[in-house]
PDB file of C-alpha atoms in Angstrom:
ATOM      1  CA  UNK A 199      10.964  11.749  39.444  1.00 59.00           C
ATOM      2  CA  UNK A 200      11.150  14.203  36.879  1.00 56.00           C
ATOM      3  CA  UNK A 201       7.509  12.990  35.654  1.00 52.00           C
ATOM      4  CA  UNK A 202       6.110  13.438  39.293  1.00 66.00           C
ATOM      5  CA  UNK A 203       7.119  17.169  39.798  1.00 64.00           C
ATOM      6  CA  UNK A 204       5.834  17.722  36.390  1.00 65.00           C
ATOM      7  CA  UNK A 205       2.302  16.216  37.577  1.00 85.00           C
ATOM      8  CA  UNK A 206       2.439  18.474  40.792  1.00 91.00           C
ATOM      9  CA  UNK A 207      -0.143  22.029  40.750  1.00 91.00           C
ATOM     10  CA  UNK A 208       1.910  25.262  41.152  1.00 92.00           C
ATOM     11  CA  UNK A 209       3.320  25.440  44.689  1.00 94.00           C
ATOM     12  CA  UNK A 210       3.042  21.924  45.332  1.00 96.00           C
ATOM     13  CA  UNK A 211       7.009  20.674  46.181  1.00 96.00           C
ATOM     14  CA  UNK A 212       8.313  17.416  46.540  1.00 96.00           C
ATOM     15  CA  UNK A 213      10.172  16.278  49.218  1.00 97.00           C
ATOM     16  CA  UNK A 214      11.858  12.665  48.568  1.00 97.00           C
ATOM     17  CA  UNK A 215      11.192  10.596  52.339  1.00 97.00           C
ATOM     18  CA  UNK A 216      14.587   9.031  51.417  1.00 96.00           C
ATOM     19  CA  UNK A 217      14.910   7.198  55.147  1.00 94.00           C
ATOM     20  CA  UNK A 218      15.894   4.036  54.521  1.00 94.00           C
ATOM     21  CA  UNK A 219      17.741   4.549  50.912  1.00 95.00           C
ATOM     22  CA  UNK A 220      21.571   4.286  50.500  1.00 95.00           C
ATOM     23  CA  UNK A 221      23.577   7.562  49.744  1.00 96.00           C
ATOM     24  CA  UNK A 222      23.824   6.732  45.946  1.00 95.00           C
ATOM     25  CA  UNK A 223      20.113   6.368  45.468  1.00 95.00           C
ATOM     26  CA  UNK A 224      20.297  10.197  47.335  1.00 96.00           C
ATOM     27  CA  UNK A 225      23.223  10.831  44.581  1.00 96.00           C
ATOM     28  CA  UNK A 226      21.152   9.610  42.152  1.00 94.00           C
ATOM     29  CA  UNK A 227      18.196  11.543  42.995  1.00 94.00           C
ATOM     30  CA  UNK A 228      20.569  15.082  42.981  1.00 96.00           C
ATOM     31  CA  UNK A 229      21.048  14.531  39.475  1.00 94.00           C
ATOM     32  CA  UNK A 230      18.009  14.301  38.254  1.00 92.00           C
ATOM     33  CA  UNK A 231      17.398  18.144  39.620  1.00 93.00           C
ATOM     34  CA  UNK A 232      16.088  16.837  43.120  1.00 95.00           C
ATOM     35  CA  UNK A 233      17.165  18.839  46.136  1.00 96.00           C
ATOM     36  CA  UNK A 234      14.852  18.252  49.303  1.00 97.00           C
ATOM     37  CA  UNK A 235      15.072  15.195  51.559  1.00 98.00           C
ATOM     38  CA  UNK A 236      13.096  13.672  54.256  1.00 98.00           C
ATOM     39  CA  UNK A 237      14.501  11.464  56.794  1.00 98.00           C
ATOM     40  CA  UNK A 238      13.229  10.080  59.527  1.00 96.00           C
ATOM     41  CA  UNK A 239      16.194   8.045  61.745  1.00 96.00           C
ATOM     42  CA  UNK A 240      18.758  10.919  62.919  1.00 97.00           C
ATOM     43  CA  UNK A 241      21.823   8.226  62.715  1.00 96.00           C
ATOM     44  CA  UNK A 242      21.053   6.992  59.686  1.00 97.00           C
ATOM     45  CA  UNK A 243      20.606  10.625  58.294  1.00 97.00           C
ATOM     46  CA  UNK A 244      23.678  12.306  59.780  1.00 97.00           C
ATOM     47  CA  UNK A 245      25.710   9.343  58.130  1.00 97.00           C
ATOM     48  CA  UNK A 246      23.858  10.373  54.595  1.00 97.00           C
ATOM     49  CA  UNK A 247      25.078  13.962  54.797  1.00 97.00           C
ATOM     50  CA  UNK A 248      28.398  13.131  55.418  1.00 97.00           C
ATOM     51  CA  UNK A 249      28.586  10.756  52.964  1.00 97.00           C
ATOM     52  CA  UNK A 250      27.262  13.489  50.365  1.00 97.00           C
ATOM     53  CA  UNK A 251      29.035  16.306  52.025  1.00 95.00           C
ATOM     54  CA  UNK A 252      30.702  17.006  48.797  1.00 94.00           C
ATOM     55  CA  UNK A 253      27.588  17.898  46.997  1.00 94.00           C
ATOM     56  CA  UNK A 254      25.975  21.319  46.835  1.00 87.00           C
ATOM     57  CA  UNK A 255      24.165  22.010  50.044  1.00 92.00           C
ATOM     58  CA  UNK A 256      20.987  19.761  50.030  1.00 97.00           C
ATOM     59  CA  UNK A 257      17.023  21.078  51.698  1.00 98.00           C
ATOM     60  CA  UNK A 258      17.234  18.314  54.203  1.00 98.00           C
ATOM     61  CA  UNK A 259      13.895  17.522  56.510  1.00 98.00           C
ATOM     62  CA  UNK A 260      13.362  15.754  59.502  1.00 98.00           C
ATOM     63  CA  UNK A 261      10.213  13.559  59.276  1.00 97.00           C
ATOM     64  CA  UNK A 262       9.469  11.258  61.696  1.00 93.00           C
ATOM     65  CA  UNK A 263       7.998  11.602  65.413  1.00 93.00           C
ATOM     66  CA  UNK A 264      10.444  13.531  66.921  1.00 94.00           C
ATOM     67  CA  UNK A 265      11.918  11.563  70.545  1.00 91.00           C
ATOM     68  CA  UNK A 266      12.785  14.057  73.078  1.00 91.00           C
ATOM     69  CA  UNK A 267      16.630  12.746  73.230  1.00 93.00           C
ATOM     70  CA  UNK A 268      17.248  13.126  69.917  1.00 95.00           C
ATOM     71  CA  UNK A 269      16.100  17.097  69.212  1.00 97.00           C
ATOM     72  CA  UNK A 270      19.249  18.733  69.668  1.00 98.00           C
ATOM     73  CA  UNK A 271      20.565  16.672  67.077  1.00 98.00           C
ATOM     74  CA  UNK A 272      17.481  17.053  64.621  1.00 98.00           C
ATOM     75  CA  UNK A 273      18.151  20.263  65.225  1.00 98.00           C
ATOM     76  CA  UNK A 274      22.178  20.924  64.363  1.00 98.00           C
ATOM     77  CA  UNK A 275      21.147  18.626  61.079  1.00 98.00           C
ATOM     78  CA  UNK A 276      18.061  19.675  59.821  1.00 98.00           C
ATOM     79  CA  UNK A 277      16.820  23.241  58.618  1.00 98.00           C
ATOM     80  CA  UNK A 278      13.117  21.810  58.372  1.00 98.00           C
ATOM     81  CA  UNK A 279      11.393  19.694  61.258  1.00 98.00           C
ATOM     82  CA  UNK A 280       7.949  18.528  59.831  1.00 98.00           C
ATOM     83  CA  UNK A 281       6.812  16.388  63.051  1.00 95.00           C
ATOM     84  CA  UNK A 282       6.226  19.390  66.024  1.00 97.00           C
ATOM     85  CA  UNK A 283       3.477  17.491  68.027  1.00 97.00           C
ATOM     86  CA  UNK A 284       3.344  18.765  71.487  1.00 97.00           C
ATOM     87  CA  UNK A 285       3.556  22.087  73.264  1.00 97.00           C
ATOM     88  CA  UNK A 286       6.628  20.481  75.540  1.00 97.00           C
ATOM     89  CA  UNK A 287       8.537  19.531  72.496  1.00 97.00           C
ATOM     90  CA  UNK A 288       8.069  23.049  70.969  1.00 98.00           C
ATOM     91  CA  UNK A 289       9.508  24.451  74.273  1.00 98.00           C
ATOM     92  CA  UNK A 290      12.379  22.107  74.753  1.00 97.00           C
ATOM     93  CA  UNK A 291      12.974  22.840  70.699  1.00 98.00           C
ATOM     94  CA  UNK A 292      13.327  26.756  70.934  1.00 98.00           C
ATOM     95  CA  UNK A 293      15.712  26.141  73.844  1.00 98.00           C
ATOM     96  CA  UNK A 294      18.025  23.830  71.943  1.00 98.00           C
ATOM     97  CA  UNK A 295      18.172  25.875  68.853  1.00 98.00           C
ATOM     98  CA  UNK A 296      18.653  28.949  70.658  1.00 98.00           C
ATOM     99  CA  UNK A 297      21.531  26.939  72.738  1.00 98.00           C
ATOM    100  CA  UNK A 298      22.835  25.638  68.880  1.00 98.00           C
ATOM    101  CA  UNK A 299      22.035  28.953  67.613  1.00 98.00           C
ATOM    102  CA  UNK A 300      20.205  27.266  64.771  1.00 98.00           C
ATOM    103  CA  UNK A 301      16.639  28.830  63.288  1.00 98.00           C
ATOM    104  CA  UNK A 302      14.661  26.056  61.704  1.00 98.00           C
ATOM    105  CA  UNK A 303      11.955  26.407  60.212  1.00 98.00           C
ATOM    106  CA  UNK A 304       8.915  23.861  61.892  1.00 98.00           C
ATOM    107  CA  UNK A 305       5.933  22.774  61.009  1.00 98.00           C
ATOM    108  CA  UNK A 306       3.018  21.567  63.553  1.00 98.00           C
ATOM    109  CA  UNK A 307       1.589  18.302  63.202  1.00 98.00           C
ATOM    110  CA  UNK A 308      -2.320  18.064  63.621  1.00 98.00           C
ATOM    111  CA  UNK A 309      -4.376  15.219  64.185  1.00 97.00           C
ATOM    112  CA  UNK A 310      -7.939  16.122  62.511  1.00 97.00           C
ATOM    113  CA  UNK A 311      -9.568  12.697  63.358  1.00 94.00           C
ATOM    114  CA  UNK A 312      -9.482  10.299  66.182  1.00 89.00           C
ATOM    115  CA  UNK A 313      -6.088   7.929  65.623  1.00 91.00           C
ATOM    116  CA  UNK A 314      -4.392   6.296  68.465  1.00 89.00           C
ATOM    117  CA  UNK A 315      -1.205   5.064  65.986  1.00 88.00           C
ATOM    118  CA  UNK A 316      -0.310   8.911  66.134  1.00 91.00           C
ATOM    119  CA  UNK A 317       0.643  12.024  67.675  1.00 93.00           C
ATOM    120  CA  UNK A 318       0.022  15.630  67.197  1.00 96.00           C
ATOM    121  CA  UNK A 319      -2.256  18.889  68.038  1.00 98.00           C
ATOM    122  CA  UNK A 320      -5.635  18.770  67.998  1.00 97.00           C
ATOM    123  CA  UNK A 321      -7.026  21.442  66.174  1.00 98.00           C
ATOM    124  CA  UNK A 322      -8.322  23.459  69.576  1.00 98.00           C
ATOM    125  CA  UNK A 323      -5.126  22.839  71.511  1.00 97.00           C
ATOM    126  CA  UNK A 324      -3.027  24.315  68.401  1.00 98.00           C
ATOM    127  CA  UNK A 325      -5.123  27.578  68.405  1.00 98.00           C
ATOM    128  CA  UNK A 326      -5.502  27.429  72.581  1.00 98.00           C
ATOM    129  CA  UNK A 327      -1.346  27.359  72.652  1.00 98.00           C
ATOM    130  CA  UNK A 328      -1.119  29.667  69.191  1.00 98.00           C
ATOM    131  CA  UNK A 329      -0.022  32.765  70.693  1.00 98.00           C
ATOM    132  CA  UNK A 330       3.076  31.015  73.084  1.00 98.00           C
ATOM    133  CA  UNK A 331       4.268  28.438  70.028  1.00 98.00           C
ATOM    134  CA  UNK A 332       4.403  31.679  67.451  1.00 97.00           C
ATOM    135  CA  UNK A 333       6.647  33.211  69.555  1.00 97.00           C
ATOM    136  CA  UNK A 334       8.875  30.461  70.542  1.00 98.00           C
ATOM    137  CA  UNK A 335      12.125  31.956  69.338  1.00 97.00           C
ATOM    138  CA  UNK A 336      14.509  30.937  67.553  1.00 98.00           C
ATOM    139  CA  UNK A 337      12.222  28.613  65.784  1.00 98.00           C
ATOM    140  CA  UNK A 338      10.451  29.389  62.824  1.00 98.00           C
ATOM    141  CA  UNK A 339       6.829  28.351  62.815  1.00 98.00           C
ATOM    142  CA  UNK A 340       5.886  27.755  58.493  1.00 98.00           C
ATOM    143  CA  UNK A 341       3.234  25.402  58.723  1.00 98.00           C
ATOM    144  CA  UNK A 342       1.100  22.481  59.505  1.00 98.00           C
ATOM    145  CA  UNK A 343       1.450  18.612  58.962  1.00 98.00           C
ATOM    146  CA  UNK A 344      -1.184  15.947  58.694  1.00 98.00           C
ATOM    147  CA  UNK A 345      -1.078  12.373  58.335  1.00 96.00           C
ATOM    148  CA  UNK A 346      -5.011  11.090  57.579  1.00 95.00           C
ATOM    149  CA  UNK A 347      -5.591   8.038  59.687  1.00 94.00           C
ATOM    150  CA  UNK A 348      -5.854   4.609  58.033  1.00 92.00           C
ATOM    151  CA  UNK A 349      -9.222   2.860  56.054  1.00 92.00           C
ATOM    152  CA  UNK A 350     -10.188   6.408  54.919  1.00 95.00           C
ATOM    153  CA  UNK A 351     -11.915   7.001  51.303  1.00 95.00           C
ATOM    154  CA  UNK A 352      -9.736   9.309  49.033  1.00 95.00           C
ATOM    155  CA  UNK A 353     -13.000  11.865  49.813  1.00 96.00           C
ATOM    156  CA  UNK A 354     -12.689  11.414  53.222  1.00 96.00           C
ATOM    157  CA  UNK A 355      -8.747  12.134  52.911  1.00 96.00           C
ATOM    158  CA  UNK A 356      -9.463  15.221  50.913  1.00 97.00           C
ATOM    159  CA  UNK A 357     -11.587  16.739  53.241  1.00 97.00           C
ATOM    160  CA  UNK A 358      -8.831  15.812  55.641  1.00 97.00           C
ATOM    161  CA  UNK A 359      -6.315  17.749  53.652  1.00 98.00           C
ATOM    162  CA  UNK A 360      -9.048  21.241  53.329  1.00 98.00           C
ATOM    163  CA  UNK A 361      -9.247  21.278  56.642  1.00 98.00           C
ATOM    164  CA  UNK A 362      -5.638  21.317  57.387  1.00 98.00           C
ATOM    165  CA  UNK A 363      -5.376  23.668  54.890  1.00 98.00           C
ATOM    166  CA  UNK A 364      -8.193  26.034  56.262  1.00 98.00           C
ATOM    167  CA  UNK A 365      -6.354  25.748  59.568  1.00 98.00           C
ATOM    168  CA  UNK A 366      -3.214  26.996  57.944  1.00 98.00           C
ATOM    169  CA  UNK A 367      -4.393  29.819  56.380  1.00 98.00           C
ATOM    170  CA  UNK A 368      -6.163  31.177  59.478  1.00 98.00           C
ATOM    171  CA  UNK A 369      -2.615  30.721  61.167  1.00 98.00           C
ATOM    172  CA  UNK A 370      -1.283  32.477  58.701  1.00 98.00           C
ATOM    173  CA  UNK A 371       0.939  29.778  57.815  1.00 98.00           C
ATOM    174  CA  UNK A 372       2.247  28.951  54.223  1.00 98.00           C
ATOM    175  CA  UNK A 373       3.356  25.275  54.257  1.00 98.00           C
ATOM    176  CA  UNK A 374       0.768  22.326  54.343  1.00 98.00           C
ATOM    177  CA  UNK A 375       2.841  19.204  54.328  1.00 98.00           C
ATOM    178  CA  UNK A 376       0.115  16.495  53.146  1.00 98.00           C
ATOM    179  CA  UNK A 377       0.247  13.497  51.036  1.00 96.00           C
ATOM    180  CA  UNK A 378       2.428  10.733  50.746  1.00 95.00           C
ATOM    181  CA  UNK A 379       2.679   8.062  48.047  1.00 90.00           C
ATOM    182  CA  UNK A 380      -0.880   6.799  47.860  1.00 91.00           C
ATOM    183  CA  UNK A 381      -2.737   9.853  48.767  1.00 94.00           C
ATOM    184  CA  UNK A 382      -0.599  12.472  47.004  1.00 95.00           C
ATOM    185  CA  UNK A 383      -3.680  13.465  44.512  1.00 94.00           C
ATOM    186  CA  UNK A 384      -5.846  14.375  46.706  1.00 96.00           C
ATOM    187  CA  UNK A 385      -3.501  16.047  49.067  1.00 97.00           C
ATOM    188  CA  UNK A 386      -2.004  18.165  46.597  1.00 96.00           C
ATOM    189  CA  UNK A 387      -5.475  19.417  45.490  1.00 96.00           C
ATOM    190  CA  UNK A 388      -6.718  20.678  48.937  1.00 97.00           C
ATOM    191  CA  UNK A 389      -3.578  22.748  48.744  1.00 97.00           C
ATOM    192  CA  UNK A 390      -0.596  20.957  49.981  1.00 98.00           C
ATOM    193  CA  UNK A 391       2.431  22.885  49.524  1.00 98.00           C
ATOM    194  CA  UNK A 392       4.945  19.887  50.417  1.00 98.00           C
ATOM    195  CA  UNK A 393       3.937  15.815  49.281  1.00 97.00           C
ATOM    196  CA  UNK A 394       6.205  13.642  51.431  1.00 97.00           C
ATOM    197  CA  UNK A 395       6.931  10.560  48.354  1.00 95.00           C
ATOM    198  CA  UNK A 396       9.049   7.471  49.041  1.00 93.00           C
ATOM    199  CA  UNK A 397       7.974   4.467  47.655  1.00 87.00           C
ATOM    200  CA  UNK A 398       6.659   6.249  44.957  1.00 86.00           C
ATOM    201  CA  UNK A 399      10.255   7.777  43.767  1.00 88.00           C
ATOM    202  CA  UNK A 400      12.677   4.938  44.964  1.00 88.00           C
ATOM    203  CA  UNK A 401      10.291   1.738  45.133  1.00 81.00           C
ATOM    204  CA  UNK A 402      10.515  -0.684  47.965  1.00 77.00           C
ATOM    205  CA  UNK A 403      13.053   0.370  50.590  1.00 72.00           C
ATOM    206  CA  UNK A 404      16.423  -2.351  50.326  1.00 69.00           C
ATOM    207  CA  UNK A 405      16.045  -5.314  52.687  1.00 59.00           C
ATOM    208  CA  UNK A 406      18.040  -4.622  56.066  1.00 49.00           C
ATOM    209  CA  UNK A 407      21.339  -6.965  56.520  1.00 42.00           C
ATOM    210  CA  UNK A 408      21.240  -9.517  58.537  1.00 41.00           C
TER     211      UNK A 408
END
């Protein structure tokens, strides 16, 4: 883990996608100097932080698609949601946190090329709804999140990434989560500011019990 952050560019952060790990591989992780988290299963996740409640306060993210009746809770546990995909969801978001009196911070995902396996923005609809989602109070808007659709060359997935990144910075927004654990490279030098790593830290996630 250690290695990994060492291998990172200046302003590149890792977050460890620790859905699907037990608590002491979390534990584990804490010690070696690792703070951030990303989850993606809300149960599973609330019943990590309580488990580890005695621990410093942890940089916990919410990574996965993000289901309608499970926001308020995403957003009394989380302080970062990474998975913002639709104008309705932003709307119903800044109502709950307002209602919780939370202020996370969120992050807009964008799809940049044709994928039916996912959801997000497209890059016009993000700008044509810019001025209404920047201002959705209490939220927080940082930045932008991409995940590069399957069967693409690691040239095609950096120019992927640089365009995400180019769409950030005309936002005005910092964070560019990009890269997980076999794209992380090139990710990291279009600009990401956040690589999303799982397998890559903890191996294979443990076989679920019968």
């Amino acid at each position: 883990m250690a290695l990994l952050r060492a291998e990172l560019p200046p302003g590149c952060r890792l977050l460890a996608v620790s859905k699907g790990q037990p608590a002491e591989r979390i534990r584990e992780a804490v010690a070696a100097g690792q703070r951030s988290f990303g989850e993606s299963r809300l149960q599973e996740a609330v019943a990590k932080q309580a488990e580890l409640a005695e621990l410093e306060p942890l940089d916990w993210h919410f990574i996965g698609r993000l289901q309608a009746n499970k926001a308020r809770g995403v957003v009394r546990h989380f302080g970062t949601i990474h998975s913002l995909d639709s104008l309705a969801l932003a709307r119903r978001l800044a109502r709950l946190a307002a209602e919780e009196q939370r202020q996370p911070a969120v992050l807009f995902q964008v799809k940049f090329r044709p994928d039916p396996a996912k959801t997000g923005f497209e890059p016009a609809e993000l700008r044509e709804h810019w001025l209404e989602l920047a201002g959705l109070a209490p939220l927080r808007p940082v930045g932008l999140m991409t995940l590069p659709p399957l069967g693409l060359t690691a040239e095609e997935r950096g120019g992927l990434f640089a365009e995400c990144a180019a769409l950030a910075t005309e936002l005005g927004l910092p964070e560019r989560s990009m890269g997980m654990s076999g794209d992380w490279p090139e990710a990291a030098a279009a600009g990401s500011t956040w690589v999303r790593i799982g397998s890559g830290l903890f191996g294979p996630r443990p076989a679920l019990s019968p």
